């Protein structure tokens, strides 16, 4: 984006913000968008690693193709957020090495519990991401139309992943409510941390 466009964008935003009551806890617009890009890049990175963990265990099995398909899409998502991170000079999360290990471990561990548990992991994670992207899209205004569109587009893919998990008997995984409850809590914690660190 050119410096002039950026200035114009900021001016429009300032005018819009002047008419809007601000809460003390409101983040400045730029900080909010930076935080979104940081956490989304982290999330897509984590998703990539989860599917890699699943593929390490189930890659040659009957669910291999399905998981590979989702992994491919996560790679596209990650590429987009890697590029956004670079373009806008946003600092990536310092927790990336943790997500590298934890994502893979979660994918592999659930896969070792069985195909249905792996699918339950997908349902839990993608449900949290779906909510997360919905909330972000809601927060973004017209001055970030492209980012909003990207997020809505990715959100549709994540919902598709959740549905794939459900179609592949995720709910028949042993201990499904507890398993998904724990994974969702972990995913929400990961989001919270990646937004801040
Ligand atoms: Fe994704
Ligand atoms: Fe996904």
mmCIF file of C-alpha atoms and ligand atoms in Angstrom:
data_model
loop_
_atom_site.group_PDB
_atom_site.id
_atom_site.type_symbol
_atom_site.label_atom_id
_atom_site.label_comp_id
_atom_site.label_asym_id
_atom_site.label_seq_id
_atom_site.Cartn_x
_atom_site.Cartn_y
_atom_site.Cartn_z
ATOM 1 C CA UNK A 1 0.000 0.000 0.000
ATOM 2 C CA UNK A 2 1.310 3.488 -0.845
ATOM 3 C CA UNK A 3 2.074 5.953 1.913
ATOM 4 C CA UNK A 4 -0.611 8.272 0.534
ATOM 5 C CA UNK A 5 -3.260 5.561 0.645
ATOM 6 C CA UNK A 6 -2.206 4.714 4.128
ATOM 7 C CA UNK A 7 -2.519 8.336 5.228
ATOM 8 C CA UNK A 8 -5.941 8.597 3.594
ATOM 9 C CA UNK A 9 -6.996 5.421 5.306
ATOM 10 C CA UNK A 10 -5.865 6.744 8.676
ATOM 11 C CA UNK A 11 -7.664 10.065 8.161
ATOM 12 C CA UNK A 12 -10.942 8.354 7.284
ATOM 13 C CA UNK A 13 -10.538 6.124 10.256
ATOM 14 C CA UNK A 14 -9.808 9.022 12.600
ATOM 15 C CA UNK A 15 -12.934 10.803 11.402
ATOM 16 C CA UNK A 16 -15.000 7.685 11.948
ATOM 17 C CA UNK A 17 -13.483 7.167 15.353
ATOM 18 C CA UNK A 18 -14.171 10.729 16.438
ATOM 19 C CA UNK A 19 -17.904 9.950 16.336
ATOM 20 C CA UNK A 20 -17.546 6.696 18.176
ATOM 21 C CA UNK A 21 -17.402 6.468 21.960
ATOM 22 C CA UNK A 22 -14.234 4.685 23.020
ATOM 23 C CA UNK A 23 -14.023 2.337 25.925
ATOM 24 C CA UNK A 24 -10.945 2.586 28.118
ATOM 25 C CA UNK A 25 -9.982 -0.944 27.159
ATOM 26 C CA UNK A 26 -10.261 -0.291 23.385
ATOM 27 C CA UNK A 27 -7.081 -1.035 21.537
ATOM 28 C CA UNK A 28 -5.984 1.484 18.982
ATOM 29 C CA UNK A 29 -7.149 0.444 15.542
ATOM 30 C CA UNK A 30 -3.679 -0.381 14.216
ATOM 31 C CA UNK A 31 -2.801 -2.358 17.305
ATOM 32 C CA UNK A 32 -6.033 -4.293 16.977
ATOM 33 C CA UNK A 33 -5.378 -5.199 13.338
ATOM 34 C CA UNK A 34 -1.763 -6.138 14.102
ATOM 35 C CA UNK A 35 -2.950 -8.368 16.876
ATOM 36 C CA UNK A 36 -5.419 -10.039 14.500
ATOM 37 C CA UNK A 37 -2.747 -10.775 11.926
ATOM 38 C CA UNK A 38 -0.373 -12.053 14.605
ATOM 39 C CA UNK A 39 -2.879 -14.455 16.123
ATOM 40 C CA UNK A 40 -4.196 -15.636 12.756
ATOM 41 C CA UNK A 41 -0.726 -16.417 11.451
ATOM 42 C CA UNK A 42 -0.082 -18.320 14.698
ATOM 43 C CA UNK A 43 -3.384 -20.173 14.380
ATOM 44 C CA UNK A 44 -2.798 -21.213 10.804
ATOM 45 C CA UNK A 45 0.696 -22.315 11.750
ATOM 46 C CA UNK A 46 -0.738 -24.389 14.582
ATOM 47 C CA UNK A 47 -3.354 -25.882 12.250
ATOM 48 C CA UNK A 48 -0.661 -26.865 9.776
ATOM 49 C CA UNK A 49 1.272 -28.608 12.569
ATOM 50 C CA UNK A 50 -1.825 -30.417 13.902
ATOM 51 C CA UNK A 51 -2.511 -31.919 10.478
ATOM 52 C CA UNK A 52 1.161 -32.811 10.107
ATOM 53 C CA UNK A 53 0.980 -34.654 13.422
ATOM 54 C CA UNK A 54 -2.118 -36.501 12.226
ATOM 55 C CA UNK A 55 -0.486 -37.344 8.904
ATOM 56 C CA UNK A 56 2.591 -38.754 10.643
ATOM 57 C CA UNK A 57 0.314 -41.369 12.206
ATOM 58 C CA UNK A 58 -2.582 -41.749 9.758
ATOM 59 C CA UNK A 59 -1.062 -40.523 6.498
ATOM 60 C CA UNK A 60 -1.000 -43.962 4.895
ATOM 61 C CA UNK A 61 -4.347 -45.075 6.282
ATOM 62 C CA UNK A 62 -7.871 -44.714 4.889
ATOM 63 C CA UNK A 63 -8.197 -41.130 6.218
ATOM 64 C CA UNK A 64 -4.874 -40.054 4.749
ATOM 65 C CA UNK A 65 -6.343 -38.348 1.680
ATOM 66 C CA UNK A 66 -8.938 -36.445 3.694
ATOM 67 C CA UNK A 67 -6.362 -35.165 6.161
ATOM 68 C CA UNK A 68 -3.943 -34.265 3.355
ATOM 69 C CA UNK A 69 -6.687 -32.204 1.714
ATOM 70 C CA UNK A 70 -7.208 -30.184 4.902
ATOM 71 C CA UNK A 71 -3.450 -29.835 5.392
ATOM 72 C CA UNK A 72 -3.107 -28.417 1.862
ATOM 73 C CA UNK A 73 -5.712 -25.776 2.626
ATOM 74 C CA UNK A 74 -3.974 -24.835 5.887
ATOM 75 C CA UNK A 75 -0.783 -24.298 3.899
ATOM 76 C CA UNK A 76 -2.623 -21.781 1.679
ATOM 77 C CA UNK A 77 -4.029 -20.028 4.751
ATOM 78 C CA UNK A 78 -0.611 -19.886 6.352
ATOM 79 C CA UNK A 79 1.016 -18.509 3.185
ATOM 80 C CA UNK A 80 -1.508 -15.685 3.150
ATOM 81 C CA UNK A 81 -0.929 -14.717 6.762
ATOM 82 C CA UNK A 82 2.852 -15.071 6.403
ATOM 83 C CA UNK A 83 2.629 -12.554 3.553
ATOM 84 C CA UNK A 84 0.381 -10.212 5.558
ATOM 85 C CA UNK A 85 2.786 -10.391 8.473
ATOM 86 C CA UNK A 86 5.672 -9.381 6.210
ATOM 87 C CA UNK A 87 3.735 -6.697 4.275
ATOM 88 C CA UNK A 88 2.536 -4.947 7.371
ATOM 89 C CA UNK A 89 5.683 -5.548 9.364
ATOM 90 C CA UNK A 90 3.799 -7.267 12.156
ATOM 91 C CA UNK A 91 5.911 -9.075 14.712
ATOM 92 C CA UNK A 92 5.067 -12.778 14.747
ATOM 93 C CA UNK A 93 4.169 -14.402 18.037
ATOM 94 C CA UNK A 94 7.174 -15.328 20.160
ATOM 95 C CA UNK A 95 5.305 -18.563 20.923
ATOM 96 C CA UNK A 96 5.744 -20.010 17.427
ATOM 97 C CA UNK A 97 8.278 -22.648 18.628
ATOM 98 C CA UNK A 98 5.723 -23.762 21.195
ATOM 99 C CA UNK A 99 2.949 -24.077 18.588
ATOM 100 C CA UNK A 100 5.390 -25.975 16.378
ATOM 101 C CA UNK A 101 5.699 -28.676 19.021
ATOM 102 C CA UNK A 102 2.264 -28.473 20.668
ATOM 103 C CA UNK A 103 0.363 -28.502 17.369
ATOM 104 C CA UNK A 104 2.191 -31.549 16.097
ATOM 105 C CA UNK A 105 1.856 -33.295 19.471
ATOM 106 C CA UNK A 106 -1.893 -32.659 19.591
ATOM 107 C CA UNK A 107 -2.360 -33.986 16.067
ATOM 108 C CA UNK A 108 -0.211 -37.056 16.635
ATOM 109 C CA UNK A 109 -1.649 -37.842 20.077
ATOM 110 C CA UNK A 110 -5.256 -37.712 18.914
ATOM 111 C CA UNK A 111 -4.361 -39.720 15.804
ATOM 112 C CA UNK A 112 -2.781 -42.383 18.021
ATOM 113 C CA UNK A 113 -6.085 -42.580 19.906
ATOM 114 C CA UNK A 114 -7.726 -43.465 16.599
ATOM 115 C CA UNK A 115 -9.184 -41.979 13.426
ATOM 116 C CA UNK A 116 -12.319 -40.803 15.189
ATOM 117 C CA UNK A 117 -10.340 -39.032 17.896
ATOM 118 C CA UNK A 118 -8.269 -37.327 15.207
ATOM 119 C CA UNK A 119 -11.507 -36.149 13.579
ATOM 120 C CA UNK A 120 -12.812 -35.019 16.987
ATOM 121 C CA UNK A 121 -9.653 -32.917 17.342
ATOM 122 C CA UNK A 122 -10.407 -31.320 13.964
ATOM 123 C CA UNK A 123 -13.996 -30.570 14.980
ATOM 124 C CA UNK A 124 -12.909 -28.969 18.266
ATOM 125 C CA UNK A 125 -10.132 -26.833 16.795
ATOM 126 C CA UNK A 126 -12.080 -25.731 13.737
ATOM 127 C CA UNK A 127 -15.117 -24.814 15.803
ATOM 128 C CA UNK A 128 -12.997 -22.494 17.922
ATOM 129 C CA UNK A 129 -11.347 -20.986 14.816
ATOM 130 C CA UNK A 130 -14.743 -20.507 13.204
ATOM 131 C CA UNK A 131 -15.949 -18.496 16.229
ATOM 132 C CA UNK A 132 -12.664 -16.626 16.344
ATOM 133 C CA UNK A 133 -12.800 -15.600 12.674
ATOM 134 C CA UNK A 134 -16.465 -14.636 13.013
ATOM 135 C CA UNK A 135 -15.607 -12.301 15.884
ATOM 136 C CA UNK A 136 -12.733 -10.758 13.945
ATOM 137 C CA UNK A 137 -14.809 -10.213 10.794
ATOM 138 C CA UNK A 138 -17.381 -8.443 12.923
ATOM 139 C CA UNK A 139 -14.727 -6.104 14.353
ATOM 140 C CA UNK A 140 -13.285 -5.109 10.981
ATOM 141 C CA UNK A 141 -14.644 -2.122 9.154
ATOM 142 C CA UNK A 142 -14.677 -1.036 5.516
ATOM 143 C CA UNK A 143 -11.120 0.307 5.718
ATOM 144 C CA UNK A 144 -9.930 -3.279 6.096
ATOM 145 C CA UNK A 145 -12.221 -4.806 3.480
ATOM 146 C CA UNK A 146 -9.533 -7.048 1.973
ATOM 147 C CA UNK A 147 -8.498 -8.486 5.323
ATOM 148 C CA UNK A 148 -12.116 -8.986 6.280
ATOM 149 C CA UNK A 149 -12.762 -10.836 3.042
ATOM 150 C CA UNK A 150 -9.743 -13.071 3.610
ATOM 151 C CA UNK A 151 -10.941 -13.886 7.106
ATOM 152 C CA UNK A 152 -14.457 -14.670 5.925
ATOM 153 C CA UNK A 153 -13.104 -16.831 3.140
ATOM 154 C CA UNK A 154 -10.861 -18.781 5.521
ATOM 155 C CA UNK A 155 -13.671 -19.074 8.017
ATOM 156 C CA UNK A 156 -15.743 -20.905 5.387
ATOM 157 C CA UNK A 157 -12.881 -23.379 4.870
ATOM 158 C CA UNK A 158 -12.518 -23.976 8.599
ATOM 159 C CA UNK A 159 -16.241 -24.682 8.844
ATOM 160 C CA UNK A 160 -15.816 -27.131 5.978
ATOM 161 C CA UNK A 161 -13.027 -28.854 7.954
ATOM 162 C CA UNK A 162 -15.296 -29.096 10.985
ATOM 163 C CA UNK A 163 -17.985 -30.692 8.797
ATOM 164 C CA UNK A 164 -15.472 -33.140 7.345
ATOM 165 C CA UNK A 165 -14.602 -34.159 10.906
ATOM 166 C CA UNK A 166 -18.274 -34.685 11.728
ATOM 167 C CA UNK A 167 -18.854 -36.684 8.531
ATOM 168 C CA UNK A 168 -15.966 -38.934 9.515
ATOM 169 C CA UNK A 169 -17.579 -39.980 12.798
ATOM 170 C CA UNK A 170 -15.812 -37.556 15.128
ATOM 171 C CA UNK A 171 -18.727 -37.772 17.544
ATOM 172 C CA UNK A 172 -18.251 -41.516 17.908
ATOM 173 C CA UNK A 173 -14.753 -41.011 19.344
ATOM 174 C CA UNK A 174 -14.455 -42.399 22.862
ATOM 175 C CA UNK A 175 -14.934 -39.601 25.393
ATOM 176 C CA UNK A 176 -15.925 -37.111 22.676
ATOM 177 C CA UNK A 177 -17.370 -34.413 25.010
ATOM 178 C CA UNK A 178 -14.347 -34.425 27.314
ATOM 179 C CA UNK A 179 -11.830 -34.704 24.495
ATOM 180 C CA UNK A 180 -13.313 -31.827 22.502
ATOM 181 C CA UNK A 181 -13.842 -29.775 25.675
ATOM 182 C CA UNK A 182 -10.167 -30.031 26.577
ATOM 183 C CA UNK A 183 -8.988 -29.284 23.025
ATOM 184 C CA UNK A 184 -11.303 -26.282 22.747
ATOM 185 C CA UNK A 185 -10.057 -24.882 26.055
ATOM 186 C CA UNK A 186 -6.480 -25.355 24.862
ATOM 187 C CA UNK A 187 -7.210 -23.701 21.518
ATOM 188 C CA UNK A 188 -8.816 -20.704 23.200
ATOM 189 C CA UNK A 189 -5.827 -20.378 25.512
ATOM 190 C CA UNK A 190 -3.502 -20.539 22.503
ATOM 191 C CA UNK A 191 -5.472 -17.743 20.820
ATOM 192 C CA UNK A 192 -5.365 -15.601 23.941
ATOM 193 C CA UNK A 193 -1.617 -16.069 24.289
ATOM 194 C CA UNK A 194 -0.806 -15.512 20.614
ATOM 195 C CA UNK A 195 -2.742 -12.249 20.556
ATOM 196 C CA UNK A 196 -0.624 -10.922 23.403
ATOM 197 C CA UNK A 197 2.801 -12.494 23.034
HETATM 198 FE FE1 LIG B 1 -6.850 -22.561 8.364
HETATM 199 FE FE1 LIG B 2 -8.754 -25.545 9.116
#
